[in-house]
Amino acid sequence: MAERGEPKSGSRLEKILRAGHFAFTGELGPPRGANAEAVKKKAAHLKGNVDSVNITDNQTAVVRMASWAACIFLLQEGLEPNFQMVCRDRNRLAMQSDILGAYAHGIRNILCLSGDHPKFGDQPNAKGVFDIDSMQLINLVKFMRDEKKFPSGTELDEPPRMFIGAASNPFAEPYEWRVQRLAKKIQAGADFVQTQCIYNMDRFREFMKKAVDMGLHEKCYILAGVTPMKSVGMAQYMAKSVPGMDVPESVINRLRGAGKGKASEEGIKFAIEQIQEFKEMEGVAGVHLMAIEWEHMVPEIAERAGVLPRPELS
Amino acid sequence: MIVAKRKPIEEIKKMLKGYKKVLNVGCGTCVAVCLAGGEKEVEVLNAQLDMARRLEEDPIEMGAFTCERQCDREYLGTLDEKVKQYEAILSMACGAGVQFIAERYPDKPVFPAVDTTFIGVNQGVGWYEERCRSCSSCVLGLTGGICPVTMCAKGLFNGPCGGTNKGMCEVSKDQPCAWHMIYERLKQQGRLDCIKELQPMTEWQNQVPRTVIQPGYRKPEKETEQQKA
Ligand code: SF4
């Protein structure tokens, strides 16, 4: 892939993707407290089974241990973190200093997000900052990394050489615009994207076809988002109550059809089939597995999906 | 127009505790149109306060006066004589009007009777909706006449976010997603190119109190200073 140029960062995830391996990334939500052991315990399930671990940033607007702090624990445990940063909780000044601090500590991946509205959390009247949006944040990190400057034009003494990630949701309206929006994120500086959890495979195939037709997969690595369903209740909740989530009736019926006590195994089977299809799908460079509060299942899912062992890098 | 909401009576009563003679000043412009603080609302509030304080056996004498515009010196002058007869002032104007009164009568305690809520439009009788945050950097030309700062719950300049839900905003089933509307309108007009390019970080102009002096005008204070010099 000639267009990719020189490596942009010191990220292991970037090296894996550049080498043409099918990437496999995981996710970890920090605890609601100052509990270091909780982070380490979850990390232990992921170690060796994924290439990089997204650390969520006050997801669903609920306060948790700082993403950068949990990222440092992962580094200490020998895992590569992917620092998620939302635009809801910081203005551009705090973002820049957190990016510098994170890089100085050895964090090499950053995922730039708008963030859920404060309304979803347990402190719904907190002021949402949104000084800049996710698109502008992507561009800000790229500017600091490539131009080695602050937005003011002042030189940075050591640029943060981050591998820049973004999110993409193929399942929210307006559908026709979603691929354009991905193109815009790439234009802004995204090196890789991780998609929203995929359940509607038809719509995702269509999205990928458009992305490939536009050549987006050659400019940016696209990782398909997978979250195994634990139960019929979880599927129904996601279908009804999670904005921007598309869970077709057929998926809910499949889980229901599995019978009592067997829905979670059926959910895992569906996830594994998905991963196998993504491995073959044109333009998909890897899978991002979000096993929410189910980290201990990651080794089994990875094993059964045939993504182990993870590539060793020299 | 500026839209305001009358504060709850309990809150107003609390502010006026201990005062026996208060002048309630309405405003004849925006807050009158949105039925929050015009002449009629002054009357209603005064009657409520009068009754409440009488029940508490702590009567209050409420004066009433509605001036054309509390944000305009020219009209405030009509108040000067009246104010002298009262201990305190209750203003039913927007926050600008309240402050202008407080500035004019620095020895009188001034209290707000409304919560200034937004710059908005009249959708029907008694029904108003926000449309502008007066950010000083209008992008409506690029966004199909729909304000992303005001109408998008996250104020995104490069939306829509991933939370759009069947054309509605992630924060509420009843609030249309601004970026969905922007997309539809620009598509209809064949102007989607307007939102294809990255909109760079906004240089916020509303982080300090703002002043506008229209071309050809000057601050009168400056003039007098210059004359003195
Ligand atoms: S759903 Fe639409 S209006 Fe709501 S925050 Fe996202 S882009 Fe803005």
Coordinates of C-alpha atoms and ligand atoms in Angstrom, one line a residue:
Chain A
M1 CA 0.0 0.0 0.0
A2 CA 2.1 2.8 -1.4
E3 CA -0.2 5.6 -0.1
R4 CA 0.6 4.8 3.6
G5 CA 4.1 6.3 3.5
E6 CA 6.4 6.1 6.5
P7 CA 5.2 4.8 9.9
K8 CA 3.7 7.7 11.7
S9 CA 4.0 6.6 15.2
G10 CA 5.7 4.2 17.6
S11 CA 2.5 2.2 17.9
R12 CA 2.6 -1.6 17.9
L13 CA -0.9 -1.6 16.4
E14 CA 0.3 0.4 13.5
K15 CA 3.2 -2.0 12.9
I16 CA 0.9 -5.0 12.9
L17 CA -1.5 -3.3 10.4
R18 CA 1.4 -2.1 8.2
A19 CA 2.7 -5.7 8.1
G20 CA -0.6 -6.8 6.7
H21 CA -1.7 -8.8 9.7
F22 CA -5.4 -8.9 10.6
A23 CA -5.5 -6.8 13.7
F24 CA -7.5 -7.8 16.8
T25 CA -8.1 -5.1 19.4
G26 CA -9.9 -5.2 22.7
E27 CA -11.5 -2.8 25.1
L28 CA -11.4 -2.2 28.9
G29 CA -13.6 0.1 31.0
P30 CA -11.8 1.6 34.0
P31 CA -13.4 1.1 37.4
R32 CA -15.7 3.5 39.2
G33 CA -13.1 4.1 41.9
A34 CA -9.4 4.4 42.5
N35 CA -8.9 0.6 42.2
A36 CA -5.7 -0.3 40.4
E37 CA -6.3 -4.0 40.9
A38 CA -9.5 -3.9 39.0
V39 CA -7.7 -2.6 35.9
K40 CA -4.9 -5.2 36.2
K41 CA -7.4 -8.0 36.7
K42 CA -9.3 -7.1 33.5
A43 CA -6.0 -6.5 31.6
A44 CA -4.8 -10.0 32.5
H45 CA -7.7 -11.5 30.4
L46 CA -6.6 -9.5 27.4
K47 CA -2.9 -9.9 27.6
G48 CA -1.5 -11.8 24.6
N49 CA -5.0 -12.1 23.1
V50 CA -5.3 -8.7 21.5
D51 CA -2.9 -6.2 19.8
S52 CA -4.1 -3.1 21.6
V53 CA -6.7 -2.3 24.2
N54 CA -9.0 0.7 24.0
I55 CA -9.4 2.4 27.4
T56 CA -12.7 4.1 27.6
D57 CA -13.0 7.7 28.7
N58 CA -15.9 8.2 31.1
Q59 CA -18.1 6.2 28.8
T60 CA -21.8 7.0 28.8
A61 CA -20.9 10.1 30.7
V62 CA -20.3 8.2 33.9
V63 CA -17.2 9.1 35.9
R64 CA -14.5 6.4 36.0
M65 CA -10.8 6.3 36.6
A66 CA -9.1 8.6 34.0
S67 CA -8.4 6.9 30.7
W68 CA -4.8 8.0 30.6
A69 CA -4.2 6.7 34.1
A70 CA -5.6 3.3 33.3
C71 CA -3.5 3.3 30.1
I72 CA -0.4 3.6 32.2
F73 CA -1.4 0.5 34.2
L74 CA -1.7 -1.4 31.0
L75 CA 1.7 -0.3 29.9
Q76 CA 3.1 -1.5 33.2
E77 CA 1.3 -4.9 32.6
G78 CA 2.9 -5.2 29.2
L79 CA -0.2 -4.4 27.1
E80 CA -0.5 -1.7 24.5
P81 CA -3.3 0.8 25.3
N82 CA -5.4 2.9 23.0
F83 CA -6.2 6.1 24.8
Q84 CA -9.8 7.2 24.2
M85 CA -10.4 10.9 24.5
V86 CA -13.8 12.5 24.3
C87 CA -14.6 16.1 23.6
R88 CA -17.2 16.3 26.3
D89 CA -14.9 16.7 29.3
R90 CA -12.0 18.9 28.2
N91 CA -11.3 22.0 26.3
R92 CA -8.6 22.2 23.7
L93 CA -6.0 23.3 26.2
A94 CA -6.5 20.3 28.5
M95 CA -6.6 18.0 25.4
Q96 CA -3.2 19.1 24.2
S97 CA -1.6 18.7 27.6
D98 CA -3.2 15.3 28.1
I99 CA -1.9 14.2 24.7
L100 CA 1.6 15.3 25.6
G101 CA 1.5 13.7 29.0
A102 CA 0.1 10.4 27.6
Y103 CA 2.7 10.3 24.9
A104 CA 5.5 11.0 27.4
H105 CA 4.3 8.0 29.4
G106 CA 4.5 5.7 26.4
I107 CA 1.0 5.8 25.1
R108 CA 1.1 5.5 21.3
N109 CA -2.6 5.2 20.2
I110 CA -5.4 7.7 20.6
L111 CA -9.0 7.3 19.7
C112 CA -10.8 10.7 19.2
L113 CA -14.5 10.7 20.0
S114 CA -17.2 13.3 20.6
G115 CA -18.4 11.5 23.7
D116 CA -21.9 10.7 24.9
H117 CA -23.9 13.7 26.1
P118 CA -23.7 14.3 29.9
K119 CA -27.5 13.6 29.9
F120 CA -26.8 9.9 29.8
G121 CA -24.7 9.8 33.0
D122 CA -25.5 10.1 36.6
Q123 CA -24.6 13.8 36.7
P124 CA -26.8 14.8 33.8
N125 CA -26.5 18.6 34.4
A126 CA -22.7 18.7 34.2
K127 CA -21.6 21.2 31.6
G128 CA -20.6 19.5 28.3
V129 CA -17.4 21.2 27.1
F130 CA -17.5 20.4 23.3
D131 CA -15.0 23.2 22.7
I132 CA -14.0 21.3 19.6
D133 CA -15.5 18.2 18.0
S134 CA -14.1 14.8 17.3
M135 CA -13.2 15.8 13.7
Q136 CA -11.3 18.8 14.9
L137 CA -9.6 16.7 17.7
I138 CA -8.3 14.2 15.0
N139 CA -6.9 17.2 13.1
L140 CA -5.4 18.7 16.2
V141 CA -3.5 15.5 17.1
K142 CA -2.3 15.2 13.5
F143 CA -1.2 18.8 13.5
M144 CA 0.8 18.4 16.7
R145 CA 2.3 15.2 15.4
D146 CA 3.2 16.2 11.9
E147 CA 3.7 19.9 12.0
K148 CA 5.3 19.6 15.5
K149 CA 3.4 22.7 16.5
F150 CA 0.6 23.8 18.8
P151 CA -2.4 25.3 17.0
S152 CA -1.0 28.7 17.8
G153 CA 2.0 28.0 15.6
T154 CA 4.4 27.7 18.5
E155 CA 6.9 24.9 18.1
L156 CA 6.5 21.8 20.3
D157 CA 9.8 20.5 21.7
E158 CA 8.9 16.9 21.3
P159 CA 5.9 16.0 19.1
P160 CA 3.5 13.3 20.3
R161 CA 3.9 10.6 17.6
M162 CA 0.4 9.1 18.1
F163 CA -1.4 6.6 15.8
I164 CA -4.7 8.4 15.4
G165 CA -7.9 6.6 15.6
A166 CA -11.5 7.6 15.0
A167 CA -14.9 6.0 15.3
S168 CA -17.4 5.4 12.5
N169 CA -21.0 4.4 12.8
P170 CA -22.4 2.9 9.6
F171 CA -25.8 2.4 11.2
A172 CA -27.0 5.8 12.1
E173 CA -28.9 8.1 9.6
P174 CA -28.3 9.6 7.2
Y175 CA -26.8 6.3 5.9
E176 CA -25.6 7.8 2.6
W177 CA -23.6 10.4 4.5
R178 CA -21.8 7.9 6.9
V179 CA -19.2 6.9 4.3
Q180 CA -18.6 10.6 3.5
R181 CA -18.1 11.3 7.1
L182 CA -15.5 8.5 7.3
A183 CA -13.8 10.2 4.3
K184 CA -13.9 13.5 6.2
K185 CA -12.3 11.8 9.3
I186 CA -9.5 10.4 7.1
Q187 CA -9.0 13.9 5.5
A188 CA -8.8 15.3 9.1
G189 CA -6.0 12.8 9.9
A190 CA -7.5 9.4 11.1
D191 CA -5.0 6.6 10.5
F192 CA -7.5 3.9 11.7
V193 CA -11.1 3.7 12.5
Q194 CA -13.1 1.3 14.7
T195 CA -16.7 0.9 13.9
Q196 CA -19.8 0.8 16.0
C197 CA -20.8 -2.7 17.1
I198 CA -22.1 -4.5 14.0
Y199 CA -25.2 -6.6 14.0
N200 CA -26.8 -5.7 10.7
M201 CA -24.3 -7.5 8.4
D202 CA -26.1 -6.5 5.2
R203 CA -25.9 -2.8 6.0
F204 CA -22.2 -3.2 7.0
R205 CA -21.4 -5.1 3.7
E206 CA -23.0 -2.2 1.8
F207 CA -21.0 0.4 3.8
M208 CA -17.7 -1.4 3.2
K209 CA -18.4 -1.7 -0.5
K210 CA -18.9 2.0 -0.7
A211 CA -15.7 2.7 1.4
V212 CA -13.7 0.3 -0.9
D213 CA -15.1 2.0 -4.0
M214 CA -13.9 5.3 -2.7
G215 CA -10.5 3.8 -1.9
L216 CA -10.9 4.7 1.8
H217 CA -9.5 1.3 2.9
E218 CA -6.2 2.3 1.3
K219 CA -5.9 5.5 3.3
C220 CA -7.0 4.3 6.6
Y221 CA -7.3 0.9 8.4
I222 CA -10.9 -0.1 9.1
L223 CA -11.5 -2.3 12.1
A224 CA -14.9 -3.8 12.4
G225 CA -16.6 -3.5 15.8
V226 CA -17.9 -6.7 17.4
T227 CA -19.8 -7.0 20.7
P228 CA -21.0 -10.5 21.6
M229 CA -24.5 -10.6 23.0
K230 CA -24.8 -12.1 26.4
S231 CA -28.6 -12.5 26.5
V232 CA -31.8 -11.8 24.7
G233 CA -32.4 -9.0 27.2
M234 CA -29.1 -7.3 26.3
A235 CA -30.0 -7.6 22.6
Q236 CA -33.5 -6.1 23.2
Y237 CA -32.0 -3.3 25.3
M238 CA -29.4 -2.4 22.6
A239 CA -32.0 -2.5 19.9
K240 CA -34.4 -0.2 21.8
S241 CA -32.4 2.0 24.1
V242 CA -28.9 2.6 22.7
P243 CA -28.8 5.5 20.2
G244 CA -27.2 4.7 16.9
M245 CA -27.4 0.9 17.4
D246 CA -28.9 -1.3 14.8
V247 CA -29.9 -4.8 16.0
P248 CA -32.1 -6.6 13.5
E249 CA -35.0 -8.7 14.7
S250 CA -33.3 -11.8 13.1
V251 CA -30.4 -11.5 15.6
I252 CA -32.8 -11.3 18.6
N253 CA -34.8 -14.2 17.3
R254 CA -31.6 -16.3 16.8
L255 CA -30.6 -15.7 20.5
R256 CA -34.2 -16.5 21.6
G257 CA -34.2 -19.6 19.5
A258 CA -31.1 -21.0 21.2
G259 CA -33.3 -21.8 24.2
K260 CA -33.0 -21.2 27.9
G261 CA -29.4 -20.7 29.2
K262 CA -27.9 -21.0 25.8
A263 CA -28.3 -17.4 24.5
S264 CA -24.8 -16.4 25.5
E265 CA -23.2 -19.3 23.7
E266 CA -25.3 -18.4 20.6
G267 CA -24.1 -14.7 21.0
I268 CA -20.5 -15.9 21.0
K269 CA -21.1 -18.1 18.0
F270 CA -22.6 -15.2 16.1
A271 CA -19.6 -13.0 17.0
I272 CA -17.2 -15.7 15.8
E273 CA -19.0 -16.1 12.5
Q274 CA -18.8 -12.3 12.1
I275 CA -15.1 -12.3 12.8
Q276 CA -14.5 -15.0 10.3
E277 CA -16.5 -13.1 7.6
F278 CA -14.6 -9.9 8.4
K279 CA -11.3 -11.7 7.9
E280 CA -12.3 -12.3 4.3
M281 CA -14.1 -9.0 3.7
E282 CA -12.4 -6.6 1.3
G283 CA -11.2 -3.4 3.1
V284 CA -11.5 -4.7 6.6
A285 CA -8.1 -4.6 8.3
G286 CA -9.1 -6.1 11.6
V287 CA -11.7 -6.5 14.4
H288 CA -12.3 -4.5 17.5
L289 CA -13.8 -6.7 20.1
M290 CA -15.8 -4.9 22.8
A291 CA -16.6 -7.6 25.3
I292 CA -18.3 -5.2 27.7
E293 CA -17.8 -6.5 31.3
W294 CA -17.0 -9.8 29.7
E295 CA -13.2 -9.5 29.4
H296 CA -12.7 -13.0 30.8
M297 CA -14.4 -14.4 27.7
V298 CA -11.9 -12.7 25.3
P299 CA -9.3 -15.6 25.3
E300 CA -12.0 -18.1 24.4
I301 CA -13.5 -15.9 21.7
A302 CA -10.1 -15.2 20.2
E303 CA -9.2 -18.8 20.2
R304 CA -12.4 -20.0 18.6
A305 CA -12.3 -17.2 16.0
G306 CA -8.9 -18.4 15.0
V307 CA -7.0 -15.1 15.6
L308 CA -4.5 -16.6 18.0
P309 CA -1.6 -16.5 18.5
R310 CA -1.2 -12.8 17.9
P311 CA 1.7 -11.9 15.7
E312 CA 5.1 -11.3 17.4
L313 CA 6.9 -8.2 16.3
S314 CA 10.7 -8.1 16.1
Chain B
M1 CA -36.5 37.7 20.6
I2 CA -35.1 37.0 24.1
V3 CA -37.3 34.5 25.8
A4 CA -37.6 34.3 29.6
K5 CA -39.5 32.2 32.2
R6 CA -41.0 33.6 35.4
K7 CA -39.2 32.4 38.5
P8 CA -41.2 30.3 40.9
I9 CA -43.0 32.5 43.5
E10 CA -41.1 30.8 46.4
E11 CA -37.8 31.9 45.0
I12 CA -39.0 35.5 44.5
K13 CA -40.5 35.6 48.0
K14 CA -37.2 34.5 49.4
M15 CA -35.3 37.3 47.6
L16 CA -37.8 39.9 48.8
K17 CA -37.8 38.7 52.5
G18 CA -37.4 41.7 54.8
Y19 CA -38.4 44.3 52.3
K20 CA -41.6 46.2 52.8
K21 CA -41.8 48.4 49.8
V22 CA -40.6 47.1 46.4
L23 CA -41.0 48.4 42.9
N24 CA -41.7 45.8 40.3
V25 CA -40.5 46.9 36.9
G26 CA -41.7 45.2 33.8
C27 CA -40.3 45.5 30.3
G28 CA -42.4 46.2 27.2
T29 CA -40.2 44.5 24.7
C30 CA -39.1 40.8 24.4
V31 CA -40.3 39.5 27.8
A32 CA -43.7 41.2 27.2
V33 CA -44.1 39.4 23.8
C34 CA -43.1 36.0 25.3
L35 CA -45.6 36.5 28.2
A36 CA -43.0 36.5 31.0
G37 CA -42.4 40.1 32.2
G38 CA -44.7 42.6 30.5
E39 CA -47.3 44.9 32.1
K40 CA -49.8 42.0 32.6
E41 CA -47.2 39.8 34.3
V42 CA -46.2 42.6 36.6
E43 CA -49.8 42.9 37.8
V44 CA -50.2 39.1 38.3
L45 CA -46.9 38.8 40.2
N46 CA -47.7 41.8 42.4
A47 CA -51.1 40.3 43.3
Q48 CA -49.5 37.0 44.2
L49 CA -46.8 38.6 46.3
D50 CA -49.3 40.8 48.0
M51 CA -51.5 37.9 48.9
A52 CA -48.7 35.7 50.0
R53 CA -47.2 38.2 52.3
R54 CA -50.6 39.2 53.8
L55 CA -51.1 35.5 54.6
E56 CA -47.8 35.5 56.4
E57 CA -48.9 38.7 58.3
D58 CA -45.9 40.5 56.9
P59 CA -47.5 42.8 54.3
I60 CA -45.5 44.2 51.4
E61 CA -46.3 47.2 49.3
M62 CA -45.6 46.4 45.6
G63 CA -45.3 49.2 43.1
A64 CA -45.8 48.6 39.4
F65 CA -44.2 50.2 36.4
T66 CA -43.5 48.9 32.9
C67 CA -41.1 50.7 30.8
E68 CA -40.8 50.4 27.0
R69 CA -37.3 48.8 27.1
Q70 CA -35.2 48.2 30.2
C71 CA -32.1 47.8 28.1
D72 CA -32.3 51.3 26.8
R73 CA -31.2 54.4 28.7
E74 CA -33.7 56.6 27.0
Y75 CA -36.6 54.7 28.5
L76 CA -35.1 54.0 31.9
G77 CA -35.0 57.7 32.7
T78 CA -38.8 57.6 33.2
L79 CA -38.1 55.5 36.3
D80 CA -35.8 57.8 38.2
E81 CA -38.4 59.6 40.3
K82 CA -40.4 56.5 41.1
V83 CA -37.5 54.5 42.3
K84 CA -36.7 57.0 45.1
Q85 CA -39.9 55.9 46.9
Y86 CA -38.9 52.2 47.2
E87 CA -36.4 50.1 49.2
A88 CA -35.7 47.7 46.4
I89 CA -36.5 46.9 42.8
L90 CA -37.8 43.7 41.3
S91 CA -37.2 43.5 37.5
M92 CA -39.1 41.3 35.2
A93 CA -36.8 42.1 32.2
C94 CA -34.1 39.8 30.8
G95 CA -30.7 39.7 32.4
A96 CA -29.5 42.7 30.4
G97 CA -32.4 44.8 31.7
V98 CA -31.9 43.8 35.3
Q99 CA -28.2 44.7 35.1
F100 CA -28.9 48.0 33.4
I101 CA -31.3 49.0 36.2
A102 CA -28.8 47.8 38.9
E103 CA -26.1 50.0 37.2
R104 CA -28.4 53.0 37.1
Y105 CA -29.5 52.8 40.8
P106 CA -26.3 51.5 42.5
D107 CA -27.7 52.2 46.0
K108 CA -30.9 50.0 45.5
P109 CA -30.9 46.2 45.8
V110 CA -32.2 44.9 42.4
F111 CA -33.7 41.3 42.1
P112 CA -34.6 39.3 39.0
A113 CA -38.1 38.0 38.7
V114 CA -37.4 35.9 35.6
D115 CA -34.8 33.4 34.3
T116 CA -33.6 34.6 31.0
T117 CA -33.7 31.5 28.9
F118 CA -32.7 31.9 25.2
I119 CA -32.9 33.8 21.9
G120 CA -35.7 32.1 20.1
V121 CA -38.7 32.1 18.0
N122 CA -42.5 32.1 18.5
Q123 CA -43.9 28.7 17.4
G124 CA -47.4 29.3 18.7
V125 CA -49.2 31.1 21.5
G126 CA -47.0 30.7 24.6
W127 CA -44.7 28.3 22.8
Y128 CA -41.1 29.3 22.1
E129 CA -38.0 27.5 20.9
E130 CA -34.4 28.4 21.1
R131 CA -32.6 29.2 17.8
C132 CA -29.4 31.2 18.6
R133 CA -26.6 31.2 21.2
S134 CA -25.2 34.5 19.9
C135 CA -21.7 33.0 19.5
S136 CA -20.5 35.9 17.3
S137 CA -19.3 33.6 14.5
C138 CA -22.3 32.7 12.4
V139 CA -22.0 29.6 10.2
L140 CA -25.6 29.4 9.1
G141 CA -24.5 30.1 5.5
L142 CA -22.7 26.7 5.5
T143 CA -25.2 24.7 7.4
G144 CA -28.4 25.3 5.5
G145 CA -29.8 27.9 7.9
I146 CA -29.8 25.5 10.8
C147 CA -27.5 26.4 13.7
P148 CA -25.2 23.6 14.9
V149 CA -24.1 25.5 17.9
T150 CA -27.6 25.9 19.2
M151 CA -29.6 23.0 17.7
C152 CA -27.0 20.2 18.1
A153 CA -26.8 19.0 21.7
K154 CA -23.0 18.8 21.4
G155 CA -22.5 21.9 19.3
L156 CA -20.7 19.9 16.7
F157 CA -19.3 21.7 13.7
N158 CA -18.6 18.5 11.7
G159 CA -21.6 16.3 12.6
P160 CA -23.7 14.2 12.7
C161 CA -22.3 12.2 15.6
G162 CA -22.9 8.4 15.9
G163 CA -25.9 8.8 18.2
T164 CA -28.4 10.0 15.6
N165 CA -31.5 7.8 16.2
K166 CA -34.0 7.6 13.4
G167 CA -33.5 11.3 12.6
M168 CA -33.7 12.3 16.2
C169 CA -30.9 13.5 18.6
E170 CA -29.4 11.0 21.0
V171 CA -30.5 13.1 23.9
S172 CA -34.2 12.9 23.3
K173 CA -36.8 11.2 21.1
D174 CA -38.5 14.5 20.7
Q175 CA -35.5 16.6 19.6
P176 CA -34.7 16.3 15.9
C177 CA -31.0 15.8 15.2
A178 CA -29.7 19.1 13.9
W179 CA -27.1 17.5 11.7
H180 CA -29.7 15.2 10.1
M181 CA -31.7 18.3 9.2
I182 CA -28.6 20.1 7.9
Y183 CA -27.8 17.1 5.7
E184 CA -31.4 16.9 4.4
R185 CA -31.7 20.5 3.6
L186 CA -28.3 20.8 1.9
K187 CA -29.0 17.7 -0.1
Q188 CA -32.3 19.2 -1.2
Q189 CA -30.5 22.3 -2.3
G190 CA -27.7 20.4 -4.0
R191 CA -25.2 22.0 -1.6
L192 CA -23.7 19.0 0.3
D193 CA -20.2 20.3 -0.6
C194 CA -20.7 22.9 2.1
I195 CA -20.2 20.2 4.8
K196 CA -17.6 18.0 3.0
E197 CA -14.7 20.0 4.0
L198 CA -13.4 20.0 7.6
Q199 CA -14.7 22.9 9.6
P200 CA -11.7 24.0 11.6
M201 CA -11.7 24.7 15.4
T202 CA -13.9 27.7 16.2
E203 CA -12.1 30.8 17.5
W204 CA -14.6 31.5 20.2
Q205 CA -15.5 35.1 20.4
N206 CA -17.8 34.8 23.4
Q207 CA -15.3 34.3 26.2
V208 CA -15.3 37.9 27.4
P209 CA -18.1 40.5 27.6
R210 CA -18.6 41.7 24.1
T211 CA -19.1 45.2 22.8
V212 CA -20.4 46.2 19.4
I213 CA -19.8 49.7 18.0
Q214 CA -21.3 50.0 14.5
P215 CA -19.3 51.5 11.7
G216 CA -19.5 55.3 11.9
Y217 CA -20.2 55.4 15.6
R218 CA -18.1 55.8 18.7
K219 CA -18.4 55.2 22.4
P220 CA -19.7 58.6 23.8
E221 CA -17.5 58.1 26.9
K222 CA -14.5 58.2 24.6
E223 CA -15.7 61.3 23.0
T224 CA -16.0 63.2 26.3
E225 CA -12.6 62.0 27.4
Q226 CA -11.2 63.3 24.2
Q227 CA -13.0 66.5 24.6
K228 CA -11.6 66.9 28.1
A229 CA -8.1 66.2 26.9
Ligands
SF4_1 S1 -27.6 13.2 17.5 FE1 -27.4 15.0 16.1 S2 -28.1 16.8 17.3 FE2 -27.7 15.1 18.7 S3 -25.6 15.4 19.4 FE3 -25.5 14.0 17.7 S4 -25.2 15.3 15.9 FE4 -25.8 16.6 17.5

